[in-house]
Every structure is written in C-alpha cells, then in structure tokens.
Amino acid sequence: MTAKQHTTVSLVLGSGGARGFAHIGVIHWLETHGFKIESISGCSMGALIGGVYAAGKLDEFSNWTQAIRKVDIVTFLDISWKKSGLVKGDKIINILTELVGDVMIEDLPITYTAVATDIVNEKEMWINSGKLFDAIRASISLPLLFTPFRYKGIDLIDGGVLNPVPIAPTFNDKTDLTIAVNLGGKAIDKSEVTLNIQSSGNKKPLFSAKITEFLDSFKDPELILPSKDNGVYDIAHQAFDAMQSTIARQKLAAYPPDHFVDIPRNACRMLEFDRATEMIEFGYQAAEKSLSHIKR
C-alpha cells in the first residue's frame, strides 16, 4: 500500500479586514510543510483570500497587494449615494475579477464556501455555488463601509457579523485536520511584535509600476473618503472588532477545530490595506508558532 503523501486540511479563514493578509502567510506555511488544503470556509477577508487561493491565483494576488501604496487604496472604492453604505463595491470586484478571472465556484479544484449574513432574517448564508466574486462581494459587505449585496433576492452583509470563524461548513469534510485562523485574537502590546521582514526597497520595481498603471485605470479623481482617524468610522470599526472577537471565542469554544492560529485583533487596523507585506509575514510566523508541533 502506498504511503499517504500529504496531510489533508479543511481551512477556516476568519474575518478582520486588512489583518486577513495574515491568511496568505498561514497558507504559505501549510504548503511549505507538506499539507494539502482540500476545503476552505471563509467569511469577509477570509472568503476573499480563500477564494483567490482556490482559483489558483494567490501568488499573483499576493504580489499585487504588496505593491499597493496607501494612496492607491482609494482606487478600490466607488462612492455610494445610498444611506446603507459608503461604498458600492463594484470597483473592487471588477479589479479582482480582472486579476483572477470570472470564476464559478463549481469549477474550483477544492471545496469552497463563503459565509455572509442575512441581516433581515438574522441567519448565516452559506454560498458554495455560482459566481465566485458574487459570493465574495456578499461576504465582505462590512456594515457602514459597503452597501449590502443583493443575492437571490436577499440583502447580505459581512459574514463576520454572525460568524467570524465559520467552522460549521467544514463538518462533513473528509479531511485529516480542520485548522482555523482567527483574526480576532487577544490584543497584544505592540512592543511584543517583532517581525524579521526583509526590506522591500528593491521589491519588484517593474511589477509595482505595472500595478500602479493598472490601478490608475480605475481611479476616480473626485473620490473623497474619510481618513482612518475619522472619529465615527474609527469607533465603529473598533466596535465591530470587539464584537467579532467575542463571537469568535464563543464559536471556537462551541465547535473547536483540531488546531487554530490566533492573529491579535490589534496587529493592524481593519482598513490598513497597505500593510500586506507585514501581515503576510506575521501570519507565517503565527502559523509556525501555533502549528509547528504538527509538521510532518
């Protein structure tokens, strides 16, 4: 009988905005150490990272995010004049579709579920069929920031509202292990964060230039957004983080995975999308710390 070559994994990727770049580092760690991801369940940023990985485009996405400058972030956002959210979200989805492709979930090589929230009926919505970026758009609909996404006649918002670490969709998987990544971990003193990140001063300058050119084609020069220090939005995001962290602890206690990786909820702010390089490395180191005992 041939020995099994890989330990198979159901990977659960939680919500937490820009901290979700840490998911990329965790995935890199798992691949480096001989694990095979056969199933992904994710919400919000976890649904995005997981969907891009399932589509086979994580390296391209990772390079793209690390080339993003702070000034580029407004490129992703299209103002909504509705009262239900600041941003429509069409532009970011168009950018990602251009990068990854218009993919159907049924055609992905691994099992994939994005979790969103049906706010009217107060229940989770598991999306595991149809257009990948419809599922992602529904799952990333952060209250106040994105307008709700209408999916099959239902208005959906961020999956993290009800389940920031969606383990339940993996219950019937036939994998060896379930590993969850919680982006709402215990806050730490920033002085404890010691990352050995290589200088990115010479990081793919030509690629960065291409990314800038690509993003420029989507820019709206009249777009004006509140700064990250805007009091209302800052308090709202802190409140959302606190809520998600509490719910995540309850979910992990009720439905414990085989192993989990905690990312401190103050590792970076929810909308600091220019810190991808730092968070990817943070995720890799967090995986090494939490999962090294199960390496082959």
mmCIF file of C-alpha atoms in Angstrom:
data_model
loop_
_atom_site.group_PDB
_atom_site.id
_atom_site.type_symbol
_atom_site.label_atom_id
_atom_site.label_comp_id
_atom_site.label_asym_id
_atom_site.label_seq_id
_atom_site.Cartn_x
_atom_site.Cartn_y
_atom_site.Cartn_z
ATOM 1 C CA MET A 1 0.000 0.000 0.000
ATOM 2 C CA THR A 2 1.366 3.415 -0.976
ATOM 3 C CA ALA A 3 2.033 5.770 1.909
ATOM 4 C CA LYS A 4 -0.088 8.892 2.023
ATOM 5 C CA GLN A 5 1.872 11.853 0.675
ATOM 6 C CA HIS A 6 0.017 14.752 2.270
ATOM 7 C CA THR A 7 -1.986 15.565 5.364
ATOM 8 C CA THR A 8 -5.259 16.992 4.072
ATOM 9 C CA VAL A 9 -6.729 20.120 5.629
ATOM 10 C CA SER A 10 -10.049 21.911 5.875
ATOM 11 C CA LEU A 11 -9.006 25.528 6.312
ATOM 12 C CA VAL A 12 -11.275 28.050 8.045
ATOM 13 C CA LEU A 13 -10.369 31.685 7.352
ATOM 14 C CA GLY A 14 -11.905 34.326 9.590
ATOM 15 C CA SER A 15 -12.905 37.949 9.126
ATOM 16 C CA GLY A 16 -10.949 41.006 10.230
ATOM 17 C CA GLY A 17 -10.270 43.384 7.353
ATOM 18 C CA ALA A 18 -6.616 44.028 6.475
ATOM 19 C CA ARG A 19 -5.465 41.552 9.144
ATOM 20 C CA GLY A 20 -6.739 38.966 6.683
ATOM 21 C CA PHE A 21 -3.490 39.273 4.719
ATOM 22 C CA ALA A 22 -2.146 37.046 7.508
ATOM 23 C CA HIS A 23 -4.186 34.236 5.903
ATOM 24 C CA ILE A 24 -1.733 34.300 2.989
ATOM 25 C CA GLY A 25 1.162 33.673 5.361
ATOM 26 C CA VAL A 26 -0.683 30.771 7.003
ATOM 27 C CA ILE A 27 -1.419 29.213 3.601
ATOM 28 C CA HIS A 28 2.239 29.577 2.600
ATOM 29 C CA TRP A 29 3.276 27.843 5.836
ATOM 30 C CA LEU A 30 0.893 24.940 5.254
ATOM 31 C CA GLU A 31 2.081 24.436 1.683
ATOM 32 C CA THR A 32 5.737 24.675 2.697
ATOM 33 C CA HIS A 33 5.289 21.964 5.312
ATOM 34 C CA GLY A 34 3.509 19.372 3.202
ATOM 35 C CA PHE A 35 -0.161 19.995 3.982
ATOM 36 C CA LYS A 36 -2.764 19.820 1.230
ATOM 37 C CA ILE A 37 -5.722 22.208 1.518
ATOM 38 C CA GLU A 38 -8.801 20.441 0.169
ATOM 39 C CA SER A 39 -11.549 22.638 1.612
ATOM 40 C CA ILE A 40 -11.911 26.309 2.520
ATOM 41 C CA SER A 41 -14.624 28.026 4.512
ATOM 42 C CA GLY A 42 -14.247 31.760 4.892
ATOM 43 C CA CYS A 43 -16.045 34.971 5.671
ATOM 44 C CA SER A 44 -15.224 38.548 4.750
ATOM 45 C CA MET A 45 -11.465 38.852 4.081
ATOM 46 C CA GLY A 46 -11.196 35.122 4.696
ATOM 47 C CA ALA A 47 -13.682 34.469 1.904
ATOM 48 C CA LEU A 48 -11.656 36.716 -0.401
ATOM 49 C CA ILE A 49 -8.250 35.173 0.347
ATOM 50 C CA GLY A 50 -9.708 31.665 0.308
ATOM 51 C CA GLY A 51 -11.489 32.234 -2.996
ATOM 52 C CA VAL A 52 -8.389 33.633 -4.677
ATOM 53 C CA TYR A 53 -6.367 30.664 -3.390
ATOM 54 C CA ALA A 54 -8.972 28.175 -4.596
ATOM 55 C CA ALA A 55 -8.844 29.819 -8.025
ATOM 56 C CA GLY A 56 -5.081 29.263 -8.171
ATOM 57 C CA LYS A 57 -4.204 32.968 -8.166
ATOM 58 C CA LEU A 58 -2.843 33.531 -4.661
ATOM 59 C CA ASP A 59 0.717 34.333 -5.777
ATOM 60 C CA GLU A 60 -0.490 36.952 -8.259
ATOM 61 C CA PHE A 61 -2.822 38.409 -5.643
ATOM 62 C CA SER A 62 -0.074 38.450 -3.013
ATOM 63 C CA ASN A 63 2.330 40.283 -5.332
ATOM 64 C CA TRP A 64 -0.415 42.730 -6.217
ATOM 65 C CA THR A 65 -1.332 43.530 -2.615
ATOM 66 C CA GLN A 66 2.295 44.047 -1.625
ATOM 67 C CA ALA A 67 2.735 46.576 -4.418
ATOM 68 C CA ILE A 68 -0.214 48.669 -3.212
ATOM 69 C CA ARG A 69 0.623 52.111 -1.848
ATOM 70 C CA LYS A 70 -1.528 53.894 0.702
ATOM 71 C CA VAL A 71 -2.564 56.388 -1.979
ATOM 72 C CA ASP A 72 -3.850 53.520 -4.146
ATOM 73 C CA ILE A 73 -6.435 52.375 -1.611
ATOM 74 C CA VAL A 74 -8.995 54.983 -2.699
ATOM 75 C CA THR A 75 -8.748 53.449 -6.166
ATOM 76 C CA PHE A 76 -10.721 50.462 -4.962
ATOM 77 C CA LEU A 77 -13.682 52.405 -3.660
ATOM 78 C CA ASP A 78 -16.691 53.797 -5.507
ATOM 79 C CA ILE A 79 -18.900 56.185 -3.564
ATOM 80 C CA SER A 80 -22.473 55.105 -2.960
ATOM 81 C CA TRP A 81 -25.144 57.743 -2.507
ATOM 82 C CA LYS A 82 -27.315 55.289 -0.629
ATOM 83 C CA LYS A 83 -27.710 55.505 3.134
ATOM 84 C CA SER A 84 -26.925 51.794 3.534
ATOM 85 C CA GLY A 85 -23.174 52.137 2.979
ATOM 86 C CA LEU A 86 -20.349 54.432 1.917
ATOM 87 C CA VAL A 87 -19.040 52.272 -0.940
ATOM 88 C CA LYS A 88 -20.851 50.282 -3.645
ATOM 89 C CA GLY A 89 -18.062 47.725 -4.039
ATOM 90 C CA ASP A 90 -18.407 47.298 -7.808
ATOM 91 C CA LYS A 91 -14.968 48.730 -8.494
ATOM 92 C CA ILE A 92 -13.029 46.443 -6.149
ATOM 93 C CA ILE A 93 -14.865 43.413 -7.528
ATOM 94 C CA ASN A 94 -14.100 44.499 -11.107
ATOM 95 C CA ILE A 95 -10.406 44.924 -10.232
ATOM 96 C CA LEU A 96 -10.266 41.481 -8.608
ATOM 97 C CA THR A 97 -12.165 39.830 -11.459
ATOM 98 C CA GLU A 98 -9.689 41.365 -13.890
ATOM 99 C CA LEU A 99 -6.842 39.927 -11.817
ATOM 100 C CA VAL A 100 -8.259 36.483 -11.023
ATOM 101 C CA GLY A 101 -10.848 35.821 -13.739
ATOM 102 C CA ASP A 102 -14.613 35.358 -13.738
ATOM 103 C CA VAL A 103 -14.671 32.003 -11.941
ATOM 104 C CA MET A 104 -17.552 29.717 -10.978
ATOM 105 C CA ILE A 105 -17.371 28.071 -7.546
ATOM 106 C CA GLU A 106 -18.407 24.735 -9.058
ATOM 107 C CA ASP A 107 -15.282 24.795 -11.238
ATOM 108 C CA LEU A 108 -12.831 25.307 -8.369
ATOM 109 C CA PRO A 109 -10.497 22.353 -7.680
ATOM 110 C CA ILE A 110 -11.252 22.425 -3.940
ATOM 111 C CA THR A 111 -14.423 22.752 -1.882
ATOM 112 C CA TYR A 112 -15.224 26.391 -1.158
ATOM 113 C CA THR A 113 -17.853 28.135 0.987
ATOM 114 C CA ALA A 114 -18.233 31.859 1.577
ATOM 115 C CA VAL A 115 -20.311 32.866 4.588
ATOM 116 C CA ALA A 116 -22.435 36.024 4.549
ATOM 117 C CA THR A 117 -25.184 37.335 6.829
ATOM 118 C CA ASP A 118 -28.871 37.634 6.020
ATOM 119 C CA ILE A 119 -29.448 40.566 8.332
ATOM 120 C CA VAL A 120 -33.248 40.670 7.929
ATOM 121 C CA ASN A 121 -33.739 37.039 8.942
ATOM 122 C CA GLU A 122 -30.776 37.051 11.336
ATOM 123 C CA LYS A 123 -29.087 33.968 9.917
ATOM 124 C CA GLU A 124 -25.957 32.872 8.112
ATOM 125 C CA MET A 125 -25.970 32.340 4.357
ATOM 126 C CA TRP A 126 -23.527 29.730 3.041
ATOM 127 C CA ILE A 127 -22.647 30.330 -0.611
ATOM 128 C CA ASN A 128 -20.996 27.365 -2.336
ATOM 129 C CA SER A 129 -22.184 27.711 -5.922
ATOM 130 C CA GLY A 130 -22.450 30.376 -8.586
ATOM 131 C CA LYS A 131 -20.009 33.172 -9.388
ATOM 132 C CA LEU A 132 -17.036 33.270 -7.028
ATOM 133 C CA PHE A 133 -16.969 37.046 -6.834
ATOM 134 C CA ASP A 134 -20.694 37.274 -6.115
ATOM 135 C CA ALA A 135 -20.033 35.102 -3.070
ATOM 136 C CA ILE A 136 -17.021 37.189 -2.072
ATOM 137 C CA ARG A 137 -18.842 40.503 -2.566
ATOM 138 C CA ALA A 138 -21.662 39.320 -0.315
ATOM 139 C CA SER A 139 -19.271 38.110 2.373
ATOM 140 C CA ILE A 140 -17.148 41.297 2.504
ATOM 141 C CA SER A 141 -20.074 43.710 2.902
ATOM 142 C CA LEU A 142 -18.731 45.390 6.032
ATOM 143 C CA PRO A 143 -21.505 47.468 7.666
ATOM 144 C CA LEU A 144 -21.133 51.246 7.194
ATOM 145 C CA LEU A 145 -18.412 50.759 4.566
ATOM 146 C CA PHE A 146 -20.010 48.585 1.847
ATOM 147 C CA THR A 147 -23.614 48.616 0.773
ATOM 148 C CA PRO A 148 -25.386 45.242 1.247
ATOM 149 C CA PHE A 149 -25.161 42.851 -1.702
ATOM 150 C CA ARG A 150 -28.410 41.553 -3.127
ATOM 151 C CA TYR A 151 -28.074 37.818 -3.743
ATOM 152 C CA LYS A 152 -31.036 35.737 -4.943
ATOM 153 C CA GLY A 153 -33.418 38.389 -3.666
ATOM 154 C CA ILE A 154 -31.804 38.664 -0.230
ATOM 155 C CA ASP A 155 -29.716 41.567 1.070
ATOM 156 C CA LEU A 156 -26.493 40.163 2.515
ATOM 157 C CA ILE A 157 -23.804 41.777 4.650
ATOM 158 C CA ASP A 158 -20.448 40.742 6.112
ATOM 159 C CA GLY A 159 -20.369 37.142 7.337
ATOM 160 C CA GLY A 160 -18.387 38.211 10.402
ATOM 161 C CA VAL A 161 -21.492 39.815 11.887
ATOM 162 C CA LEU A 162 -22.782 36.389 12.946
ATOM 163 C CA ASN A 163 -19.851 34.022 12.459
ATOM 164 C CA PRO A 164 -16.331 35.467 12.181
ATOM 165 C CA VAL A 165 -14.724 31.990 12.218
ATOM 166 C CA PRO A 166 -17.084 29.784 10.124
ATOM 167 C CA ILE A 167 -16.149 26.235 11.096
ATOM 168 C CA ALA A 168 -19.579 24.616 10.605
ATOM 169 C CA PRO A 169 -19.383 24.416 6.762
ATOM 170 C CA THR A 170 -16.429 22.008 7.136
ATOM 171 C CA PHE A 171 -18.203 19.500 9.397
ATOM 172 C CA ASN A 172 -18.819 16.964 6.621
ATOM 173 C CA ASP A 173 -15.363 17.234 5.044
ATOM 174 C CA LYS A 174 -13.341 14.031 4.705
ATOM 175 C CA THR A 175 -10.020 15.688 5.534
ATOM 176 C CA ASP A 176 -7.437 14.789 8.155
ATOM 177 C CA LEU A 177 -7.469 18.086 10.038
ATOM 178 C CA THR A 178 -9.505 21.249 10.455
ATOM 179 C CA ILE A 179 -7.378 24.342 11.010
ATOM 180 C CA ALA A 180 -8.969 27.714 11.779
ATOM 181 C CA VAL A 181 -7.391 31.166 11.559
ATOM 182 C CA ASN A 182 -8.958 33.655 13.957
ATOM 183 C CA LEU A 183 -8.220 37.329 13.190
ATOM 184 C CA GLY A 184 -9.811 38.451 16.459
ATOM 185 C CA GLY A 185 -7.201 37.075 18.834
ATOM 186 C CA LYS A 186 -6.215 38.625 22.153
ATOM 187 C CA ALA A 187 -4.736 42.103 21.787
ATOM 188 C CA ILE A 188 -1.010 42.355 22.438
ATOM 189 C CA ASP A 189 1.422 45.097 23.353
ATOM 190 C CA LYS A 190 2.781 46.392 20.053
ATOM 191 C CA SER A 191 6.292 46.230 21.512
ATOM 192 C CA GLU A 192 5.897 42.435 21.537
ATOM 193 C CA VAL A 193 5.544 42.335 17.769
ATOM 194 C CA THR A 194 8.992 41.560 16.384
ATOM 195 C CA LEU A 195 8.904 40.710 12.693
ATOM 196 C CA ASN A 196 12.026 39.947 10.690
ATOM 197 C CA ILE A 197 10.723 41.396 7.462
ATOM 198 C CA GLN A 198 13.196 41.932 4.676
ATOM 199 C CA SER A 199 13.422 45.418 3.234
ATOM 200 C CA SER A 200 11.045 45.880 0.319
ATOM 201 C CA GLY A 201 13.006 48.805 -1.096
ATOM 202 C CA ASN A 202 14.028 46.800 -4.154
ATOM 203 C CA LYS A 203 10.885 44.668 -4.342
ATOM 204 C CA LYS A 204 9.810 44.135 -7.956
ATOM 205 C CA PRO A 205 10.002 47.797 -9.040
ATOM 206 C CA LEU A 206 8.813 46.954 -12.545
ATOM 207 C CA PHE A 207 5.897 44.924 -11.172
ATOM 208 C CA SER A 208 4.975 47.792 -8.823
ATOM 209 C CA ALA A 209 4.970 50.185 -11.752
ATOM 210 C CA LYS A 210 2.662 47.863 -13.665
ATOM 211 C CA ILE A 211 0.326 47.633 -10.677
ATOM 212 C CA THR A 212 0.225 51.424 -10.384
ATOM 213 C CA GLU A 213 -0.589 51.710 -14.078
ATOM 214 C CA PHE A 214 -3.288 49.047 -13.719
ATOM 215 C CA LEU A 215 -4.880 50.801 -10.732
ATOM 216 C CA ASP A 216 -4.713 54.222 -12.383
ATOM 217 C CA SER A 217 -7.176 52.989 -14.997
ATOM 218 C CA PHE A 218 -9.794 52.575 -12.240
ATOM 219 C CA LYS A 219 -9.197 55.846 -10.399
ATOM 220 C CA ASP A 220 -11.866 58.441 -9.766
ATOM 221 C CA PRO A 221 -10.114 61.784 -9.124
ATOM 222 C CA GLU A 222 -13.177 63.173 -7.361
ATOM 223 C CA LEU A 223 -13.331 60.424 -4.766
ATOM 224 C CA ILE A 224 -13.137 61.779 -1.218
ATOM 225 C CA LEU A 225 -13.196 59.384 1.706
ATOM 226 C CA PRO A 226 -12.992 59.857 5.452
ATOM 227 C CA SER A 227 -9.492 59.449 6.858
ATOM 228 C CA LYS A 228 -8.655 56.476 9.051
ATOM 229 C CA ASP A 229 -8.737 58.844 12.025
ATOM 230 C CA ASN A 230 -12.312 59.904 11.368
ATOM 231 C CA GLY A 231 -13.943 59.507 14.763
ATOM 232 C CA VAL A 232 -17.247 57.907 13.727
ATOM 233 C CA TYR A 233 -15.723 55.286 11.448
ATOM 234 C CA ASP A 234 -12.820 54.555 13.781
ATOM 235 C CA ILE A 235 -15.148 53.894 16.716
ATOM 236 C CA ALA A 236 -17.471 51.819 14.518
ATOM 237 C CA HIS A 237 -14.599 49.623 13.335
ATOM 238 C CA GLN A 238 -13.299 49.177 16.876
ATOM 239 C CA ALA A 239 -16.781 48.185 17.985
ATOM 240 C CA PHE A 240 -17.081 45.701 15.114
ATOM 241 C CA ASP A 241 -13.679 44.221 16.002
ATOM 242 C CA ALA A 242 -14.713 43.831 19.647
ATOM 243 C CA MET A 243 -17.978 42.170 18.625
ATOM 244 C CA GLN A 244 -16.257 39.758 16.251
ATOM 245 C CA SER A 245 -13.616 38.858 18.805
ATOM 246 C CA THR A 246 -16.266 37.943 21.378
ATOM 247 C CA ILE A 247 -18.297 35.873 18.925
ATOM 248 C CA ALA A 248 -15.149 34.131 17.650
ATOM 249 C CA ARG A 249 -14.227 32.976 21.153
ATOM 250 C CA GLN A 250 -17.712 31.547 21.610
ATOM 251 C CA LYS A 251 -17.653 29.757 18.235
ATOM 252 C CA LEU A 252 -14.193 28.280 18.817
ATOM 253 C CA ALA A 253 -15.292 27.051 22.260
ATOM 254 C CA ALA A 254 -18.513 25.522 20.928
ATOM 255 C CA TYR A 255 -17.015 23.999 17.755
ATOM 256 C CA PRO A 256 -13.283 23.623 18.388
ATOM 257 C CA PRO A 257 -11.164 22.896 15.295
ATOM 258 C CA ASP A 258 -8.274 20.443 15.527
ATOM 259 C CA HIS A 259 -5.856 23.375 15.546
ATOM 260 C CA PHE A 260 -6.099 27.130 15.263
ATOM 261 C CA VAL A 261 -3.922 30.158 14.625
ATOM 262 C CA ASP A 262 -4.689 33.379 16.513
ATOM 263 C CA ILE A 263 -3.882 36.760 14.969
ATOM 264 C CA PRO A 264 -4.114 39.582 17.565
ATOM 265 C CA ARG A 265 -7.003 41.907 16.811
ATOM 266 C CA ASN A 266 -4.692 44.917 17.139
ATOM 267 C CA ALA A 267 -1.998 43.561 14.802
ATOM 268 C CA CYS A 268 -3.203 46.153 12.305
ATOM 269 C CA ARG A 269 -6.282 48.283 11.780
ATOM 270 C CA MET A 270 -9.187 46.973 9.771
ATOM 271 C CA LEU A 271 -8.600 49.276 6.772
ATOM 272 C CA GLU A 272 -4.779 49.354 6.706
ATOM 273 C CA PHE A 273 -4.585 47.540 3.385
ATOM 274 C CA ASP A 274 -1.142 48.996 2.641
ATOM 275 C CA ARG A 275 0.395 46.679 5.286
ATOM 276 C CA ALA A 276 0.100 43.449 3.306
ATOM 277 C CA THR A 277 3.802 42.521 3.424
ATOM 278 C CA GLU A 278 3.922 42.874 7.210
ATOM 279 C CA MET A 279 0.729 40.891 7.801
ATOM 280 C CA ILE A 280 1.699 38.070 5.428
ATOM 281 C CA GLU A 281 4.931 37.600 7.356
ATOM 282 C CA PHE A 282 3.033 37.884 10.646
ATOM 283 C CA GLY A 283 0.684 35.111 9.509
ATOM 284 C CA TYR A 284 3.570 32.842 8.539
ATOM 285 C CA GLN A 285 5.269 33.329 11.903
ATOM 286 C CA ALA A 286 1.997 32.850 13.775
ATOM 287 C CA ALA A 287 1.445 29.562 11.919
ATOM 288 C CA GLU A 288 4.964 28.422 12.772
ATOM 289 C CA LYS A 289 4.336 29.207 16.426
ATOM 290 C CA SER A 290 0.894 27.550 16.588
ATOM 291 C CA LEU A 291 1.286 24.613 14.204
ATOM 292 C CA SER A 292 4.960 23.592 14.287
ATOM 293 C CA HIS A 293 4.113 20.620 16.508
ATOM 294 C CA ILE A 294 2.068 19.030 13.696
ATOM 295 C CA LYS A 295 4.686 19.381 10.950
ATOM 296 C CA ARG A 296 5.443 16.171 9.058
#
